């Protein structure tokens, strides 16, 4: 903590501390990356706007005193009364537990947020408040006082077992659908290519069928194989979607590359949630889809992302920029693009490495696949098979089959956390044990 006396810091504007706090809490070089930093920055700015009277109901004027007898009666009162300059920014002297109580009330009512969202947003501001105490801007953690938190909705007691987990029926239905779709697309491409799906027939310098038709079939086969491989990875590996795909808000998560896969050993190096590289297992149901997909994609180098984006605008921009850097004229670039069925194929043929599919992009892919496959999903938050549901579904399989210790290793979590997140399984099993005991000891007739 700095030696600067508290009273010299109490009249500092709130926003003055935001960047330093976010740098301390952020991830990556200089604290620039990470979802926590992005979300916290948004909520801190909203808190500042509310405190200044720029956000909230029409009658809300903010927390800065107007010279009447409503000034704070906290331990900071003297400093507070000295800071009443008209039009100034909200300062630390303006804060006390009643301010945070009012903000909790604002989140709970004025913004129309869901209960769990209210608690999450308040937690961002509360964490910053605690940091400010440690740094000497505040004398107490006002946001954590009982009176401040009273307006917050109570924890609804939802357990991770209430969150989406792909059921065995859903997992089988969606993997069967993407497998059949990939087989059909690959068969169609193979028939046009006259070989096993590689870009040219053995010994031929030109494709055996119409170039346009074959290239369209090639793109369709790659797309279907990509979808099958992606669904298989999410359904069977229990990796977090952010460990294999690109997160635009975290520069370290740029998507897994082919160089990080070892299909012979059945492993994949991923950047884990615990901020380090580690090997994730690739079980047998994942190997064949990945091999088939790689053979079709035929990436120019192992530095290519396993799941590149197929977004047309992104690929078009990337192809134009890279080929222009190589000295091609705009006319020459457009000619190459016009002669290809898709920019992805230009990127493959010219070794223009695209960015990885994003985590949000994967959600859109799964939304489309869920709908096309006709898989029924009844869940209050997601009406499609969400990526995290694949991980939780695999977690349930492992806990039921091998127990918490094995599941924890596969899920890259502590056994304690896995027990907590899958406690509904143990509760159900204990209920069965109790029923069996009652039948045996009390002679209770079966229901």
XYZ file of C-alpha atoms in Angstrom:
447
model
C 0.000 0.000 0.000
C 1.174 3.503 -0.748
C 2.272 5.735 2.146
C -0.019 8.494 0.891
C -2.474 9.216 3.729
C -6.026 8.089 3.205
C -7.414 11.631 3.417
C -5.269 12.637 0.457
C -6.802 9.811 -1.565
C -10.413 10.094 -0.451
C -11.157 12.991 -2.814
C -9.753 11.188 -5.848
C -12.274 10.427 -8.644
C -13.430 6.817 -8.732
C -12.510 6.322 -12.371
C -8.892 7.210 -11.629
C -8.363 3.745 -10.138
C -10.101 1.665 -12.790
C -7.166 1.080 -15.139
C -4.778 0.114 -12.364
C -7.324 -2.225 -10.792
C -8.068 -3.881 -14.116
C -4.369 -4.273 -14.832
C -3.932 -6.019 -11.481
C -6.881 -8.303 -12.146
C -6.460 -8.754 -15.891
C -4.606 -11.523 -17.670
C -1.996 -11.579 -20.366
C 0.796 -9.107 -20.966
C 0.206 -5.925 -19.069
C -3.160 -7.187 -17.884
C -4.699 -6.486 -21.292
C -6.528 -9.745 -21.874
C -9.166 -11.898 -20.273
C -12.923 -11.901 -20.024
C -12.831 -10.811 -16.392
C -11.100 -7.557 -17.303
C -13.570 -6.801 -20.094
C -16.638 -7.521 -17.968
C -15.294 -5.736 -14.901
C -14.387 -2.657 -16.952
C -17.929 -2.473 -18.303
C -19.561 -2.810 -14.876
C -17.209 -0.340 -13.183
C -17.989 2.275 -15.813
C -21.699 1.650 -15.344
C -21.256 2.057 -11.588
C -19.433 5.352 -12.137
C -22.163 6.595 -14.482
C -24.819 5.656 -11.929
C -22.865 7.361 -9.144
C -22.628 10.521 -11.263
C -26.377 10.492 -11.956
C -25.892 9.632 -15.632
C -27.587 6.242 -15.311
C -30.703 5.165 -13.442
C -34.281 6.423 -13.159
C -35.098 9.985 -14.168
C -35.303 11.205 -10.592
C -31.871 9.790 -9.671
C -29.245 12.550 -9.416
C -26.223 10.580 -8.242
C -24.306 10.302 -4.992
C -22.524 13.672 -4.988
C -24.000 15.788 -2.174
C -25.723 19.050 -3.093
C -24.967 20.812 0.158
C -28.061 19.694 2.080
C -28.126 17.501 5.165
C -27.968 14.231 3.205
C -24.183 14.005 3.278
C -22.719 10.755 4.451
C -22.401 10.074 8.156
C -19.654 7.532 7.654
C -16.158 7.766 9.058
C -15.301 9.729 5.934
C -17.783 12.552 6.648
C -15.245 15.357 7.057
C -13.542 14.588 3.788
C -16.918 14.134 2.153
C -18.145 17.570 3.215
C -14.986 19.168 1.837
C -15.636 17.721 -1.621
C -18.833 19.371 -2.806
C -17.625 21.134 -5.875
C -20.405 21.412 -8.442
C -20.056 19.149 -11.479
C -17.148 17.132 -10.170
C -16.664 13.412 -10.644
C -17.829 10.978 -7.932
C -14.967 10.502 -5.474
C -14.111 7.992 -2.786
C -15.262 10.411 -0.086
C -18.764 10.003 -1.526
C -18.839 6.275 -0.865
C -20.281 4.471 2.124
C -22.346 1.354 2.653
C -25.557 3.212 1.859
C -24.245 4.017 -1.610
C -23.608 0.339 -2.310
C -26.998 -0.556 -0.842
C -28.627 1.865 -3.253
C -26.618 0.449 -6.142
C -27.658 -3.090 -5.198
C -31.238 -1.859 -5.236
C -30.635 -0.272 -8.655
C -29.275 -3.522 -10.082
C -32.096 -5.554 -8.574
C -34.903 -3.358 -9.795
C -34.081 -0.581 -12.198
C -32.179 -2.589 -14.802
C -34.498 -5.592 -15.084
C -31.688 -8.114 -14.761
C -31.977 -11.776 -13.878
C -31.160 -12.645 -10.277
C -27.877 -14.425 -10.963
C -26.816 -11.574 -13.263
C -27.516 -9.037 -10.510
C -25.227 -10.917 -8.128
C -22.523 -11.245 -10.785
C -22.544 -7.543 -11.683
C -22.504 -6.495 -8.044
C -19.564 -8.846 -7.444
C -17.465 -6.964 -10.017
C -18.011 -3.685 -8.167
C -17.541 -5.336 -4.779
C -14.191 -6.822 -5.830
C -13.004 -3.374 -6.905
C -14.175 -1.964 -3.546
C -12.053 -4.539 -1.705
C -9.045 -3.635 -3.841
C -9.588 0.036 -2.993
C -9.466 -0.797 0.703
C -6.112 -2.545 0.241
C -4.775 0.387 -1.779
C -5.825 2.972 0.792
C -8.661 4.665 -1.067
C -11.315 3.421 1.364
C -11.205 2.656 5.063
C -13.728 -0.195 4.915
C -15.140 -2.707 2.459
C -18.546 -1.057 2.326
C -19.820 -3.251 -0.524
C -19.549 -6.392 1.606
C -21.463 -5.084 4.601
C -24.740 -6.853 5.297
C -26.814 -3.706 4.977
C -25.255 -2.930 1.581
C -25.965 -6.422 0.228
C -29.475 -6.712 1.681
C -31.290 -5.659 -1.546
C -29.474 -8.301 -3.610
C -31.570 -11.346 -4.539
C -30.823 -14.421 -2.502
C -28.887 -17.240 -4.073
C -31.492 -19.409 -5.761
C -29.581 -22.545 -4.807
C -29.154 -23.688 -8.398
C -26.539 -26.388 -8.716
C -24.390 -27.190 -11.701
C -26.604 -30.224 -12.183
C -29.329 -27.768 -13.165
C -27.103 -26.423 -15.956
C -27.161 -27.876 -19.425
C -25.440 -31.217 -19.906
C -25.786 -33.177 -23.118
C -27.731 -36.331 -22.338
C -26.607 -39.647 -23.876
C -29.581 -39.447 -26.252
C -28.670 -35.922 -27.348
C -24.991 -36.801 -27.707
C -25.795 -39.834 -29.852
C -28.312 -37.936 -31.971
C -26.055 -35.000 -32.790
C -22.917 -37.089 -33.406
C -24.896 -39.487 -35.615
C -26.284 -36.556 -37.613
C -22.910 -34.869 -38.246
C -21.360 -38.247 -39.091
C -23.991 -39.067 -41.699
C -23.800 -35.569 -43.152
C -20.004 -35.747 -43.390
C -20.086 -39.198 -45.024
C -22.542 -38.021 -47.663
C -20.550 -34.865 -48.444
C -17.255 -36.746 -48.625
C -18.769 -39.423 -50.871
C -20.063 -36.729 -53.221
C -16.653 -35.049 -53.385
C -14.857 -38.357 -53.835
C -17.103 -39.275 -56.764
C -16.224 -36.012 -58.504
C -12.516 -36.258 -57.679
C -12.187 -39.855 -58.756
C -10.014 -40.712 -55.751
C -10.100 -40.781 -51.962
C -10.975 -37.110 -51.583
C -7.595 -35.488 -52.114
C -7.513 -32.511 -54.432
C -6.444 -34.382 -57.611
C -6.660 -37.903 -58.949
C -3.425 -39.882 -58.954
C -1.402 -39.168 -62.059
C -3.760 -36.456 -63.299
C -2.722 -32.842 -63.659
C -6.358 -31.675 -63.827
C -9.531 -32.669 -61.955
C -11.673 -35.272 -63.717
C -14.898 -33.239 -63.501
C -16.023 -29.653 -63.824
C -13.703 -27.494 -61.754
C -16.518 -25.401 -60.290
C -18.587 -28.428 -59.374
C -15.659 -30.232 -57.811
C -14.559 -27.159 -55.828
C -18.061 -26.640 -54.476
C -18.130 -30.275 -53.433
C -14.705 -29.898 -51.867
C -15.867 -26.948 -49.782
C -19.056 -28.780 -48.744
C -17.021 -31.826 -47.698
C -14.569 -29.727 -45.675
C -17.451 -27.916 -43.952
C -19.251 -31.130 -43.049
C -16.015 -32.754 -41.863
C -15.204 -29.661 -39.800
C -18.644 -29.781 -38.153
C -18.236 -33.487 -37.352
C -14.777 -32.971 -35.868
C -15.905 -29.968 -33.816
C -18.948 -31.746 -32.403
C -16.842 -34.807 -31.604
C -14.223 -32.747 -29.746
C -16.866 -30.926 -27.694
C -18.878 -34.078 -27.022
C -16.083 -36.439 -25.967
C -12.980 -34.555 -24.789
C -14.606 -32.424 -22.029
C -12.346 -29.517 -22.982
C -13.603 -26.002 -22.383
C -14.580 -24.339 -25.645
C -12.150 -21.490 -24.916
C -9.295 -23.999 -24.752
C -9.636 -25.059 -28.396
C -11.151 -22.001 -30.103
C -10.263 -18.326 -30.306
C -11.437 -15.885 -27.675
C -11.289 -12.343 -29.134
C -11.013 -10.946 -25.595
C -7.975 -13.006 -24.582
C -4.968 -12.841 -26.931
C -3.487 -16.035 -25.489
C -6.467 -18.087 -26.639
C -5.885 -18.051 -30.389
C -7.338 -21.510 -31.089
C -5.620 -24.891 -31.102
C -3.318 -25.593 -34.071
C -2.565 -28.817 -35.884
C 0.946 -28.773 -34.441
C -0.638 -29.159 -30.994
C -2.477 -32.368 -31.888
C -0.941 -35.831 -31.764
C -3.497 -38.166 -33.283
C -1.210 -41.181 -32.899
C -0.867 -40.700 -29.147
C -4.403 -39.377 -28.747
C -3.504 -36.070 -27.102
C -3.907 -32.354 -27.669
C -2.002 -29.466 -26.040
C -4.374 -26.739 -24.896
C -4.098 -23.560 -22.843
C -6.003 -24.452 -19.701
C -8.164 -22.295 -17.482
C -5.383 -22.456 -14.880
C -3.224 -20.348 -17.233
C -0.801 -23.013 -18.419
C -0.391 -25.407 -21.324
C -1.395 -28.981 -20.648
C -2.272 -32.158 -22.544
C -5.915 -33.098 -23.023
C -6.914 -36.622 -23.969
C -8.415 -37.415 -27.363
C -10.531 -40.568 -26.953
C -11.156 -42.954 -29.837
C -14.480 -41.407 -30.986
C -12.581 -38.186 -31.763
C -9.577 -39.600 -33.639
C -11.260 -40.802 -36.844
C -13.276 -37.579 -37.412
C -10.121 -35.501 -36.927
C -8.060 -37.692 -39.277
C -10.718 -37.539 -41.990
C -11.103 -33.794 -41.566
C -7.365 -33.165 -41.759
C -7.064 -35.278 -44.914
C -9.772 -33.199 -46.580
C -8.603 -29.828 -45.310
C -4.981 -30.653 -46.157
C -3.640 -27.599 -44.281
C -0.502 -26.101 -45.874
C 1.284 -26.106 -42.520
C 0.861 -27.346 -38.968
C 0.525 -23.741 -37.835
C -2.953 -23.609 -39.288
C -5.791 -23.597 -36.752
C -7.587 -26.900 -36.474
C -10.894 -25.064 -36.726
C -10.387 -22.001 -38.944
C -13.175 -19.490 -39.287
C -15.435 -19.980 -42.292
C -16.813 -16.442 -42.013
C -16.862 -15.069 -45.550
C -16.048 -11.461 -44.716
C -13.179 -12.400 -42.412
C -11.674 -14.774 -44.970
C -12.104 -12.297 -47.839
C -10.315 -9.570 -45.892
C -7.549 -11.945 -44.831
C -6.966 -13.209 -48.381
C -6.894 -9.700 -49.833
C -4.508 -8.383 -47.184
C -2.077 -11.310 -47.344
C -1.922 -11.536 -51.133
C -1.500 -7.773 -51.378
C 1.428 -8.009 -48.951
C 2.947 -10.584 -51.288
C 2.869 -8.087 -54.162
C -0.228 -9.192 -56.075
C -2.281 -6.468 -57.707
C -5.941 -5.988 -56.718
C -7.021 -7.327 -60.127
C -4.891 -10.440 -59.751
C -6.266 -11.046 -56.259
C -9.871 -10.700 -57.375
C -9.232 -13.024 -60.318
C -8.011 -15.737 -57.961
C -10.981 -15.207 -55.672
C -13.448 -15.349 -58.574
C -11.928 -18.618 -59.806
C -12.453 -20.294 -56.426
C -15.695 -21.526 -54.909
C -14.865 -19.920 -51.563
C -12.121 -17.765 -50.050
C -11.275 -20.643 -47.704
C -10.077 -22.618 -50.731
C -7.955 -19.673 -51.873
C -6.470 -19.506 -48.387
C -5.653 -23.212 -48.501
C -4.157 -23.103 -51.985
C -2.101 -19.959 -51.259
C -1.255 -20.774 -47.609
C -3.009 -17.725 -46.233
C -3.467 -18.721 -42.608
C -6.877 -17.584 -41.315
C -7.818 -16.950 -37.686
C -9.505 -19.667 -35.692
C -13.226 -19.988 -35.265
C -14.294 -17.998 -32.205
C -16.138 -19.320 -29.177
C -19.208 -17.327 -30.232
C -18.865 -18.725 -33.728
C -18.912 -22.257 -32.315
C -22.151 -21.478 -30.502
C -23.724 -20.386 -33.785
C -22.475 -23.555 -35.489
C -23.985 -25.724 -32.746
C -27.216 -23.763 -32.884
C -27.487 -24.537 -36.595
C -26.535 -28.189 -36.178
C -28.966 -28.710 -33.292
C -31.782 -27.317 -35.415
C -30.812 -29.282 -38.537
C -30.452 -32.507 -36.561
C -33.841 -32.043 -34.901
C -32.406 -32.576 -31.413
C -34.860 -31.605 -28.684
C -33.340 -29.318 -26.054
C -35.386 -28.141 -23.102
C -33.358 -25.704 -21.048
C -34.254 -22.270 -19.663
C -31.125 -20.566 -21.028
C -30.162 -22.454 -24.195
C -32.547 -23.985 -26.703
C -29.658 -25.647 -28.514
C -26.743 -27.896 -27.561
C -24.359 -25.347 -26.055
C -20.598 -26.095 -26.062
C -20.312 -26.231 -22.274
C -23.110 -28.814 -22.241
C -20.816 -31.248 -24.029
C -18.208 -30.894 -21.293
C -20.763 -31.312 -18.504
C -22.358 -34.268 -20.246
C -18.991 -36.014 -20.481
C -18.367 -35.144 -16.830
C -21.554 -36.928 -15.846
C -20.528 -39.992 -17.849
C -17.156 -40.167 -16.112
C -18.495 -39.563 -12.598
C -21.111 -42.288 -12.996
C -18.699 -44.761 -14.582
C -15.426 -44.182 -12.721
C -16.092 -41.852 -9.798
C -14.960 -38.367 -8.906
C -11.184 -38.903 -8.895
C -10.946 -40.083 -12.503
C -13.501 -37.496 -13.634
C -11.534 -34.695 -11.975
C -8.360 -35.642 -13.852
C -10.171 -35.793 -17.184
C -12.030 -32.526 -16.572
C -8.871 -30.739 -15.383
C -10.523 -29.806 -12.101
C -9.964 -30.564 -8.452
C -11.861 -33.530 -7.028
C -13.487 -31.180 -4.542
C -14.836 -28.986 -7.322
C -16.087 -31.954 -9.326
C -17.882 -33.312 -6.262
C -19.551 -29.955 -5.794
C -20.521 -29.518 -9.444
C -21.837 -33.045 -9.846
C -23.293 -33.404 -6.364
C -26.711 -34.212 -7.857
C -25.306 -37.553 -9.043
C -24.105 -38.559 -5.595
C -27.389 -37.384 -4.055
C -29.340 -39.590 -6.427
C -27.098 -42.575 -5.771
C -27.390 -42.083 -2.015
C -31.150 -41.958 -2.407
C -31.034 -45.334 -4.159
C -28.827 -46.722 -1.382
C -31.254 -45.462 1.262
C -34.193 -47.011 -0.572
C -32.382 -50.336 -0.821
C -31.532 -50.204 2.888
C -35.142 -49.524 3.821
C -36.298 -52.423 1.689
C -33.786 -54.753 3.320
C -34.067 -53.646 6.953
C -37.686 -52.579 7.247
C -39.060 -54.957 4.732
C -40.691 -52.051 2.919
C -42.705 -53.318 -0.019
C -41.423 -52.105 -3.374
C -43.307 -49.141 -4.852
